[in-house]
Coordinates of C-alpha atoms in Angstrom, one line a residue:
Chain A
M1 CA 75.1 51.5 70.1
S2 CA 72.5 48.7 70.8
E3 CA 69.3 49.1 69.1
I4 CA 67.2 49.5 72.3
I5 CA 69.3 52.4 73.5
E6 CA 69.0 54.0 70.2
K7 CA 65.3 53.7 70.4
R8 CA 65.1 54.9 74.0
I9 CA 67.2 57.9 73.3
G10 CA 66.3 58.6 69.7
R11 CA 62.7 59.5 70.4
Y12 CA 63.7 62.1 73.2
E13 CA 66.4 63.5 70.8
T14 CA 63.8 63.9 67.9
L15 CA 61.4 65.6 70.4
L16 CA 64.1 67.9 71.7
R17 CA 65.1 69.0 68.3
E18 CA 61.6 69.7 67.3
M19 CA 61.0 71.7 70.6
W20 CA 64.4 73.5 69.8
A21 CA 63.3 74.2 66.2
A22 CA 59.7 75.4 67.2
S23 CA 60.8 77.7 70.1
S24 CA 63.9 79.2 68.1
K25 CA 61.3 80.5 65.5
Y26 CA 59.7 82.6 68.2
L27 CA 62.5 83.3 70.7
G28 CA 65.6 83.3 68.6
T29 CA 68.7 80.7 69.2
F30 CA 70.2 83.0 71.8
S31 CA 67.1 82.9 74.0
V32 CA 66.4 79.2 73.4
N33 CA 70.1 78.3 74.3
L34 CA 69.6 80.1 77.6
L35 CA 66.6 78.5 78.2
V36 CA 68.0 75.0 77.7
E37 CA 70.9 76.0 79.9
R38 CA 68.5 77.1 82.7
V39 CA 66.7 73.9 82.6
V40 CA 69.7 71.7 82.3
W41 CA 71.0 73.5 85.5
E42 CA 67.8 72.8 87.3
V43 CA 67.2 69.2 86.2
S44 CA 70.9 68.7 87.1
L45 CA 70.1 69.1 90.7
E46 CA 68.3 65.8 90.5
Y47 CA 69.8 64.1 87.6
K48 CA 73.5 64.9 87.1
E49 CA 73.5 63.0 83.9
I50 CA 71.4 65.8 82.2
E51 CA 74.6 67.8 81.7
L52 CA 75.5 65.1 79.1
L53 CA 73.1 66.9 76.8
Q54 CA 75.0 68.8 74.2
F55 CA 73.6 72.1 73.0
D56 CA 74.8 75.2 71.2
Q57 CA 73.5 77.8 68.8
N58 CA 73.2 75.0 66.2
G59 CA 70.7 72.5 68.2
I60 CA 70.8 69.6 70.7
S61 CA 72.4 66.3 70.6
C62 CA 72.0 63.2 73.0
A63 CA 75.1 61.4 71.7
K64 CA 77.0 61.6 75.0
M65 CA 73.7 60.7 76.9
A66 CA 73.4 57.5 74.7
A67 CA 77.0 56.4 75.4
R68 CA 76.4 56.7 79.2
L69 CA 73.2 54.7 78.9
E70 CA 75.2 52.0 77.3
E71 CA 77.7 52.0 80.3
N72 CA 74.5 52.2 82.7
P73 CA 71.3 50.9 81.3
D74 CA 69.6 51.6 84.5
L75 CA 70.0 55.4 84.1
P76 CA 66.4 56.8 84.6
V77 CA 66.4 58.5 81.2
E78 CA 62.5 58.7 81.0
D79 CA 62.1 60.5 84.3
M80 CA 64.9 62.7 83.4
F81 CA 63.8 63.7 80.1
M82 CA 60.1 64.2 81.2
K83 CA 61.1 66.4 83.9
F84 CA 63.4 68.3 81.5
I85 CA 60.5 68.7 78.9
T86 CA 57.9 69.5 81.5
R87 CA 60.1 72.4 82.9
Y88 CA 61.1 73.6 79.4
V89 CA 57.4 74.0 78.3
E90 CA 56.4 75.7 81.4
I91 CA 59.0 78.6 81.0
L92 CA 58.2 78.7 77.4
A93 CA 54.7 79.1 78.1
R94 CA 55.6 82.3 80.0
L95 CA 57.8 83.6 77.1
L96 CA 55.4 82.9 74.3
G97 CA 52.1 83.1 76.0
Y98 CA 49.8 80.0 76.6
E99 CA 48.4 79.8 73.0
R100 CA 51.7 79.4 71.1
A101 CA 53.1 77.3 73.8
E102 CA 49.8 75.0 73.4
E103 CA 50.9 74.7 69.6
I104 CA 54.1 73.2 70.7
K105 CA 52.6 71.1 73.3
K106 CA 50.2 69.6 70.7
K107 CA 53.3 68.5 68.7
L108 CA 54.7 66.9 71.8
D109 CA 51.4 65.4 72.6
E110 CA 51.4 63.8 69.0
E111 CA 54.8 62.3 69.8
F112 CA 53.9 61.2 73.2
A113 CA 50.2 60.6 73.4
G114 CA 48.7 61.3 76.9
D115 CA 51.7 62.7 78.6
P116 CA 50.7 65.9 80.5
F117 CA 53.7 68.2 79.4
V118 CA 52.3 71.7 80.1
S119 CA 50.7 72.9 83.5
R120 CA 48.4 75.9 83.1
G121 CA 50.8 78.4 84.5
D122 CA 51.3 79.8 88.1
E123 CA 48.2 79.4 90.2
R124 CA 49.3 82.6 92.1
W125 CA 48.1 84.7 89.4
R126 CA 44.4 85.2 88.2
G127 CA 42.4 87.9 86.5
Chain B
M1 CA 61.0 80.8 91.1
H2 CA 59.7 77.7 92.9
T3 CA 59.8 78.1 96.7
N4 CA 61.7 74.8 96.9
L5 CA 63.8 75.1 93.7
L6 CA 67.1 75.7 95.6
L7 CA 66.3 72.6 97.6
S8 CA 66.1 70.4 94.7
V9 CA 67.2 67.2 96.1
P10 CA 66.4 63.7 94.5
V11 CA 64.0 62.3 97.2
R12 CA 64.9 58.7 96.7
Y13 CA 68.4 59.5 97.7
W14 CA 67.4 61.7 100.5
Q15 CA 65.0 59.1 101.9
D16 CA 67.9 56.6 102.1
F17 CA 69.9 59.2 104.3
Q18 CA 66.9 60.0 106.4
D19 CA 66.1 56.4 107.0
T20 CA 69.8 55.7 108.0
L21 CA 69.8 58.5 110.3
A22 CA 66.6 57.5 111.8
R23 CA 67.7 54.0 112.4
A24 CA 70.9 55.2 114.0
T25 CA 69.2 57.5 116.4
N26 CA 66.1 55.2 116.8
A27 CA 63.8 58.2 116.2
N28 CA 61.0 58.8 113.4
I29 CA 62.1 61.6 111.1
Y30 CA 59.5 63.3 108.9
I31 CA 60.3 66.4 106.5
F32 CA 58.0 68.9 105.1
D33 CA 58.8 71.4 102.3
A34 CA 58.5 75.3 102.9
N35 CA 54.8 75.1 102.0
G36 CA 54.1 72.5 104.5
A37 CA 53.6 69.6 102.2
P38 CA 55.5 66.3 102.8
F39 CA 58.9 66.2 101.4
S40 CA 59.7 62.6 102.4
R41 CA 58.0 59.5 104.0
F42 CA 58.1 58.6 107.6
S43 CA 61.4 57.1 108.5
L44 CA 60.5 54.8 111.4
P45 CA 57.1 55.4 112.0
A46 CA 55.7 54.8 115.4
E47 CA 53.1 52.0 115.3
L48 CA 50.2 54.5 115.8
C49 CA 51.4 56.8 112.8
R50 CA 51.6 53.7 110.7
E51 CA 48.2 52.4 111.7
V52 CA 46.3 55.7 111.3
N53 CA 48.2 56.5 107.9
K54 CA 48.0 53.0 106.7
G55 CA 51.7 52.9 105.8
R56 CA 54.7 55.5 105.7
E57 CA 53.2 58.1 104.0
L58 CA 50.8 60.9 105.4
H59 CA 47.2 59.9 104.4
N60 CA 45.1 60.6 107.6
E61 CA 43.1 63.8 107.3
K62 CA 43.5 64.9 110.8
C63 CA 47.3 64.2 110.5
I64 CA 47.7 66.2 107.4
D65 CA 45.8 69.2 108.9
F66 CA 47.7 69.0 112.0
Y67 CA 51.0 69.1 110.2
K68 CA 50.1 71.8 107.9
L69 CA 49.0 74.1 110.7
A70 CA 52.0 73.2 112.7
C71 CA 54.3 74.3 110.0
G72 CA 52.4 77.3 109.2
S73 CA 52.6 78.7 112.6
L74 CA 56.1 77.3 113.8
E75 CA 58.6 80.0 114.5
E76 CA 61.9 78.2 115.2
K77 CA 61.2 75.2 117.2
D78 CA 58.6 73.7 119.6
M79 CA 57.2 70.7 121.4
L80 CA 53.9 69.5 119.9
T81 CA 51.5 66.8 120.6
C82 CA 49.8 65.3 117.6
P83 CA 45.9 64.6 117.2
Y84 CA 46.7 60.8 118.5
G85 CA 48.6 61.9 121.5
L86 CA 52.2 61.5 120.2
K87 CA 54.7 64.1 121.4
L88 CA 57.1 65.4 118.9
C89 CA 59.8 68.1 118.4
A90 CA 59.2 70.5 115.5
Y91 CA 62.1 72.6 113.9
R92 CA 62.2 75.1 111.2
L93 CA 64.9 74.4 108.6
G94 CA 66.7 77.2 107.0
S95 CA 66.7 80.7 108.2
H96 CA 64.0 83.4 108.9
A97 CA 64.9 85.1 105.5
Q98 CA 65.0 81.7 103.7
R99 CA 62.7 79.1 105.1
I100 CA 63.5 75.8 103.3
G101 CA 61.4 73.3 105.1
Y102 CA 60.4 71.8 108.4
L103 CA 61.5 68.8 110.5
M104 CA 59.4 66.6 112.9
V105 CA 61.1 64.1 115.2
A106 CA 59.2 61.7 117.1
P107 CA 59.9 58.7 119.3
S108 CA 59.9 55.5 117.2
R109 CA 57.4 54.0 119.6
H110 CA 54.3 55.4 121.0
T111 CA 55.2 57.2 124.2
T112 CA 53.7 60.1 125.9
L113 CA 57.2 61.1 127.3
V114 CA 55.9 61.4 130.9
E115 CA 59.0 61.0 132.7
R116 CA 61.2 64.2 132.7
E117 CA 64.4 62.3 132.2
E118 CA 63.0 60.5 129.1
E119 CA 61.6 63.7 127.8
I120 CA 65.1 65.6 128.2
A121 CA 66.9 62.7 126.5
F122 CA 64.5 62.7 123.7
I123 CA 64.7 66.6 123.2
T124 CA 68.6 66.4 123.1
K125 CA 68.3 63.5 120.5
A126 CA 65.9 65.4 118.4
H127 CA 68.1 68.5 118.5
N128 CA 71.0 66.4 117.5
I129 CA 69.0 65.3 114.4
Y130 CA 67.8 68.7 113.7
R131 CA 71.4 70.1 113.6
T132 CA 72.6 67.4 111.2
I133 CA 69.8 67.6 108.9
N134 CA 69.8 71.5 108.8
E135 CA 73.5 71.3 108.0
V136 CA 73.1 68.9 105.2
F137 CA 70.3 70.9 103.7
S138 CA 72.3 74.2 104.1
A139 CA 75.2 72.6 102.5
I140 CA 72.9 71.4 99.5
L141 CA 71.2 74.8 99.5
E142 CA 74.5 76.6 99.2
K143 CA 75.8 74.4 96.4
N144 CA 72.8 74.8 94.5
L145 CA 72.8 78.6 95.1
L146 CA 76.4 78.9 93.8
G147 CA 75.4 77.0 90.7
L148 CA 72.5 79.4 90.0
R149 CA 74.8 82.4 90.7
R150 CA 77.3 80.9 88.2
L151 CA 74.4 80.5 85.9
E152 CA 73.2 84.2 86.2
L153 CA 76.7 85.3 85.9
N154 CA 77.5 83.5 82.7
S155 CA 74.2 84.8 81.3
I156 CA 74.7 88.2 82.2
Y157 CA 78.2 88.1 80.5
E158 CA 76.7 86.5 77.4
I159 CA 73.8 89.0 77.2
S160 CA 75.8 92.1 78.1
R161 CA 78.1 91.2 75.1
L162 CA 75.0 90.6 72.9
M163 CA 73.2 93.8 73.9
T164 CA 76.2 96.3 73.0
S165 CA 76.1 94.7 69.6
I166 CA 72.2 94.9 68.9
V167 CA 70.9 98.3 68.0
E168 CA 67.3 97.3 67.1
L169 CA 64.9 98.4 69.8
D170 CA 62.5 95.5 69.4
R171 CA 65.3 92.8 69.6
V172 CA 66.9 94.4 72.6
L173 CA 63.3 94.7 74.5
E174 CA 62.9 90.9 73.4
L175 CA 66.3 89.8 74.8
I176 CA 66.0 91.6 78.2
T177 CA 62.3 90.3 78.9
N178 CA 63.2 86.9 77.7
S179 CA 66.4 86.3 79.4
L180 CA 65.1 87.7 82.8
I181 CA 62.0 85.4 82.9
I182 CA 64.6 82.4 81.9
I183 CA 67.3 83.1 84.6
Y184 CA 64.9 84.2 87.4
Q185 CA 61.8 82.3 86.3
A186 CA 60.1 85.3 86.9
D187 CA 56.2 85.1 86.4
L188 CA 56.0 88.6 84.9
C189 CA 58.6 91.0 83.3
F190 CA 57.8 94.4 81.5
V191 CA 59.8 97.3 80.2
G192 CA 58.4 100.8 80.0
L193 CA 60.3 103.4 77.9
R194 CA 60.0 107.1 78.4
E195 CA 58.3 108.8 75.6
G196 CA 58.0 112.6 76.6
D197 CA 56.2 113.2 79.9
K198 CA 55.1 109.6 80.3
I199 CA 56.3 105.9 80.3
R200 CA 55.0 103.7 77.6
V201 CA 55.1 100.0 78.1
A202 CA 57.1 98.6 75.3
Q203 CA 57.4 95.0 76.1
G204 CA 55.6 92.6 78.6
K205 CA 56.0 88.8 79.0
G206 CA 54.8 86.2 81.6
V207 CA 51.4 86.2 83.2
H208 CA 49.4 89.2 82.3
G209 CA 52.6 90.5 80.4
S210 CA 50.9 91.2 77.0
Q211 CA 48.0 93.1 78.7
L212 CA 50.5 95.8 79.7
I213 CA 52.0 96.5 76.3
G214 CA 51.1 100.0 75.0
K215 CA 49.8 101.2 78.4
E216 CA 50.9 104.7 79.3
W217 CA 51.8 105.9 82.8
P218 CA 52.4 109.8 83.2
L219 CA 55.8 110.6 84.8
V220 CA 53.7 112.8 87.1
H221 CA 51.7 110.0 88.4
P222 CA 52.5 109.7 92.3
L223 CA 53.6 106.1 91.8
I224 CA 55.8 106.7 88.9
E225 CA 57.2 109.5 90.7
R226 CA 57.9 107.4 93.8
I227 CA 59.8 105.0 91.4
F228 CA 61.9 107.5 90.0
S229 CA 62.6 109.3 93.2
K230 CA 65.3 107.0 94.0
V231 CA 68.2 104.9 92.3
E232 CA 67.2 101.7 94.1
P233 CA 64.3 99.4 92.9
S234 CA 60.7 99.7 94.6
S235 CA 59.1 96.7 95.8
L236 CA 55.5 97.0 94.9
S237 CA 52.5 94.8 95.5
I238 CA 49.9 94.2 93.1
E239 CA 47.4 96.1 95.1
E240 CA 49.7 99.2 94.8
L241 CA 50.2 98.8 91.2
K242 CA 46.6 98.6 90.4
V243 CA 46.3 102.4 90.3
L244 CA 48.2 102.2 87.0
P245 CA 46.4 101.2 83.6
G246 CA 47.1 97.7 82.6
F247 CA 47.2 96.3 86.2
T248 CA 43.6 97.3 87.1
G249 CA 41.9 93.8 86.6
T250 CA 45.0 91.6 87.9
E251 CA 44.7 89.6 90.9
A252 CA 47.6 87.8 92.5
A253 CA 48.0 85.8 95.7
P254 CA 48.8 88.0 98.8
G255 CA 52.5 88.6 99.2
T256 CA 53.3 88.7 95.3
E257 CA 55.8 91.5 94.9
I258 CA 57.0 93.3 91.8
M259 CA 60.4 94.8 91.8
V260 CA 60.3 97.9 89.8
Y261 CA 63.8 99.3 88.6
P262 CA 64.2 103.0 87.3
L263 CA 66.3 102.8 84.2
W264 CA 68.8 105.8 84.3
T265 CA 71.7 106.5 82.2
A266 CA 73.9 109.9 82.1
L267 CA 71.2 111.1 79.5
G268 CA 68.4 110.9 82.3
I269 CA 65.4 108.6 82.5
V270 CA 65.3 105.7 80.0
G271 CA 62.2 104.1 81.4
L272 CA 61.6 101.4 84.0
L273 CA 61.8 97.8 84.3
G274 CA 59.4 95.4 86.3
I275 CA 60.0 91.7 87.4
A276 CA 57.9 89.7 89.5
A277 CA 60.2 89.5 92.6
P278 CA 62.3 86.5 92.3
A279 CA 62.5 84.5 95.5
S280 CA 65.9 83.4 97.0
L281 CA 67.7 86.3 95.4
G282 CA 69.8 87.2 98.5
D283 CA 72.3 89.9 98.6
N284 CA 74.6 88.6 95.8
G285 CA 71.7 87.7 93.5
S286 CA 70.3 91.3 94.0
K287 CA 73.7 92.8 92.9
N288 CA 73.9 90.4 89.9
L289 CA 70.2 91.5 88.7
Q290 CA 71.2 95.2 89.3
I291 CA 74.4 94.8 87.0
Y292 CA 72.0 93.4 84.5
I293 CA 69.6 96.2 84.9
N294 CA 72.3 98.6 84.4
F295 CA 73.4 97.0 81.1
A296 CA 69.7 96.9 80.1
A297 CA 69.4 100.6 80.7
V298 CA 72.4 101.4 78.5
A299 CA 71.3 99.1 75.6
L300 CA 67.8 100.4 75.7
A301 CA 69.1 104.2 75.7
N302 CA 71.3 103.3 72.6
A303 CA 68.5 101.5 70.9
T304 CA 65.9 104.2 71.6
L305 CA 68.4 107.0 70.2
I306 CA 69.3 105.0 67.1
R307 CA 65.6 104.4 66.4
R308 CA 64.8 108.2 66.8
L309 CA 67.7 109.1 64.6
E310 CA 66.6 106.8 62.0
R311 CA 63.0 108.0 62.2
E312 CA 64.1 111.6 61.9
A313 CA 66.2 110.6 58.9
E314 CA 63.2 109.1 57.3
T315 CA 60.7 111.8 58.4
D316 CA 59.9 115.2 57.1
Y317 CA 60.2 117.4 60.1
L318 CA 57.5 120.1 59.0
T319 CA 54.9 117.6 58.0
G320 CA 55.5 114.3 59.7
F321 CA 55.3 112.5 56.4
L322 CA 58.0 110.3 54.9
N323 CA 60.7 112.3 53.0
K324 CA 62.1 111.9 49.5
R325 CA 64.9 109.9 50.8
V326 CA 62.9 106.9 51.7
L327 CA 60.1 107.3 49.2
R328 CA 61.9 105.3 46.4
D329 CA 62.6 102.5 48.8
V330 CA 58.9 102.6 49.8
L331 CA 57.6 102.9 46.4
A332 CA 59.9 100.0 45.1
A333 CA 58.6 97.6 47.8
E334 CA 54.9 98.3 47.2
L335 CA 55.5 97.8 43.4
Q336 CA 57.2 94.5 44.2
R337 CA 54.3 93.6 46.4
A338 CA 51.7 94.5 43.8
A339 CA 53.4 92.6 41.1
R340 CA 54.0 89.5 43.4
Y341 CA 50.4 89.4 44.5
G342 CA 48.8 90.7 41.5
Y343 CA 47.1 93.9 42.9
H344 CA 46.6 97.4 41.7
L345 CA 48.9 100.3 42.7
S346 CA 48.3 104.0 42.0
V347 CA 50.2 107.1 43.0
I348 CA 48.9 110.7 43.2
F349 CA 51.3 113.6 42.5
L350 CA 50.2 117.0 44.4
D351 CA 51.6 120.4 43.8
I352 CA 50.2 123.4 45.6
D353 CA 49.4 126.1 43.1
D354 CA 51.2 129.4 43.3
F355 CA 53.2 128.5 46.4
K356 CA 56.1 130.5 45.7
A357 CA 54.2 133.7 45.4
Y358 CA 52.4 132.9 48.7
N359 CA 55.7 132.4 50.3
D360 CA 57.0 135.5 49.0
T361 CA 54.1 137.6 49.8
F362 CA 53.3 136.3 53.2
G363 CA 56.8 135.0 54.4
H364 CA 58.2 131.5 55.0
L365 CA 56.4 131.2 58.3
A366 CA 53.0 131.6 56.6
G367 CA 54.2 129.2 53.9
D368 CA 55.0 126.5 56.6
V369 CA 51.7 126.7 58.1
V370 CA 50.2 126.0 54.5
L371 CA 52.5 123.0 54.1
Q372 CA 51.6 121.7 57.5
K373 CA 47.8 122.2 56.9
T374 CA 47.9 120.7 53.5
A375 CA 49.6 117.5 55.1
E376 CA 47.0 117.3 57.6
L377 CA 44.1 117.6 55.1
I378 CA 45.9 114.9 53.0
K379 CA 46.2 112.5 56.0
N380 CA 42.5 113.1 56.7
S381 CA 41.4 112.1 53.3
I382 CA 43.6 108.8 52.9
R383 CA 43.5 105.3 54.5
T384 CA 45.9 104.3 57.2
T385 CA 47.3 101.8 54.5
D386 CA 48.1 104.7 52.2
I387 CA 51.5 106.1 52.4
A388 CA 52.1 110.0 52.2
C389 CA 55.4 111.7 51.3
R390 CA 56.8 115.2 51.0
Y391 CA 58.7 115.0 47.7
G392 CA 60.1 118.4 48.1
G393 CA 59.1 122.1 48.3
E394 CA 55.4 122.3 47.7
E395 CA 55.1 118.7 46.2
F396 CA 53.6 115.7 47.9
I397 CA 53.1 112.2 46.7
I398 CA 50.6 109.6 48.0
I399 CA 50.9 105.9 47.4
L400 CA 47.7 103.9 47.3
P401 CA 48.2 100.2 47.5
G402 CA 45.5 98.0 46.1
T403 CA 43.9 101.0 44.4
K404 CA 42.9 101.4 40.7
G405 CA 43.6 104.7 39.0
G406 CA 39.8 105.5 38.9
D407 CA 39.4 105.1 42.7
A408 CA 42.8 107.0 43.2
A409 CA 41.3 109.8 41.3
K410 CA 38.4 110.0 43.6
V411 CA 40.6 110.2 46.6
A412 CA 42.7 112.9 44.7
E413 CA 39.4 114.9 44.1
R414 CA 38.5 114.6 47.9
I415 CA 41.9 116.1 48.7
R416 CA 41.7 119.0 46.1
K417 CA 38.2 120.0 47.4
S418 CA 39.4 119.8 51.0
I419 CA 42.1 122.1 50.2
E420 CA 40.1 124.3 48.1
T421 CA 37.5 124.9 50.9
Y422 CA 39.9 125.1 53.7
P423 CA 40.2 128.8 55.2
F424 CA 43.9 129.2 54.8
P425 CA 45.1 132.3 56.3
H426 CA 45.5 135.5 53.8
R427 CA 44.0 133.7 50.9
R428 CA 42.6 130.8 49.2
I429 CA 45.0 127.8 48.5
T430 CA 44.4 125.3 45.7
A431 CA 46.4 122.4 44.4
S432 CA 46.8 120.4 41.1
L433 CA 46.9 116.7 41.2
G434 CA 48.1 114.0 38.8
V435 CA 47.0 110.4 39.2
A436 CA 48.9 107.4 37.6
Q437 CA 48.2 103.6 38.0
A438 CA 51.2 101.3 38.0
K439 CA 51.6 99.1 34.9
K440 CA 53.4 96.0 34.5
D441 CA 57.2 96.3 34.7
D442 CA 56.9 100.0 35.9
S443 CA 59.7 101.1 37.8
V444 CA 59.9 103.6 40.5
E445 CA 61.2 106.4 38.2
S446 CA 58.8 105.6 35.4
L447 CA 55.9 105.6 37.6
L448 CA 56.8 108.8 39.5
A449 CA 57.4 110.3 35.9
R450 CA 53.9 109.6 34.7
A451 CA 52.2 110.8 37.8
D452 CA 54.4 114.2 37.6
Q453 CA 53.4 114.2 34.0
A454 CA 49.7 113.9 34.9
C455 CA 50.2 116.6 37.6
Y456 CA 51.7 119.0 34.8
Q457 CA 48.5 118.2 32.7
A458 CA 46.3 119.3 35.7
K459 CA 48.2 122.7 35.8
E460 CA 47.9 122.9 32.0
Q461 CA 44.1 122.7 32.7
G462 CA 44.3 125.7 34.7
K463 CA 45.3 124.7 38.0
N464 CA 43.1 123.4 41.1
H465 CA 42.4 120.5 38.8
L466 CA 43.0 116.7 38.9
Y467 CA 44.2 114.7 35.8
L468 CA 44.0 110.9 35.5
E469 CA 46.5 109.4 33.2
P470 CA 44.7 107.3 30.6
S471 CA 45.2 103.8 31.1

């Protein structure tokens, strides 16, 4: 695998693994697996390639995604991962409450300074 | 669920398709989502549109307001005139039940369509465009919906397997609420369990979910009665739910509905489950959710029953204190904790004086009253962190974590006095109490034996005494 691709995918893989570990601590692996499956399905409506993300009870791997990126360097992995992470954290916030989700968001912010990962929830609700 | 989730189409691919169709039909096409917000750009904007919006996207305030209003009030189709005099055909995409967006078709050049023939030709062209686009959207929607149903069914299958193997109530509650929020992207999900004549909210997740936990709703409350008067779920607005504690301060946008499912099994009412009504559920989706709810009811009934049995196995029926069976485990854990964190631990051994004679004279029922009242007096004299157990017959053990022997003796004296002064039926009741402080390397047996010995010393001193084992 070329160094550039490894770099492009590697940072996301690290991030996803951190997210996986942090959310498993609170939700358990079954719920985290379900959450990943849900978000993969949702993002796959726009980016079919997200289905190359491998996940099971043991964690997440981007190996297949990296191989595809080698074949097609134009793959919009950044957009795809940003969408995945944003949706993941949005649902996570509902499950854990915004305080705990904020802790996880902080970790993400450290990794990706300035990227707005978490929205403040559903505007339909107040009070 | 997002209104437009099922119509999740990559806009950049869609725009190519839309522009090709516009070129082929020589018409301007513009699409809005279900909320009236632009979904794509103008395909072949008339010069006037391009001029007032400075490009192929909607920027002009007048235009934005016009389209928003037009989408909001459109029933099925209409012929409209824009604020700049351009005539256009407007169509609703999707069905009444599932509005997926709006289509606007306008001539590619500015015309007022004054000629009747010209107007008829344009309307026919617009209608053909509408049919094509609606077909394409319906196909995408159908495909996405199938994907969602497959995801739901797979999840339900996995969860049903898991739920039948988990017996811990907290884990079952967590699993149910988590999976419903994940699968249906519900804003709120809560589970209330039946406790006697009321429903107590045991778990709540999502927006305001945590505010509901612990809230109690009587079964005779008119709204709760209404929910349990049928097998099907009740669709309730936030306004209707505000009569229940926990929902009082909640405000939500108009139209937000909560589906409240009564949870029944062959044994009767288990509780209820509420979920902020997922959009786009449809008939099959509702059935899938109902299957899930049925599994949840059985899993909750099993877990509740097991928890009750476990509690009953640990608790003394008469006094509500822990019984001798669990005392050893609890004391062993406290001894370990005290050793690890280096804090003190004391134990009080209490024996009611001459209880056998009381029982023989006034009967077992009167004896039971004495035991119950003594337990109540003990409970009132200790902290919530202290642990009281019925050791057997008329003997009680009180474990006081973080307490030195001298302080435990003060507690013991408080208990002794409260028993001595309480007006028990028939005659005065007293108790003898022995206090022992845990030593390094103490085992459960050695500590209990020393506390028992101290109690024996108190009896030796003439009963109604307390004896603190010398350190």
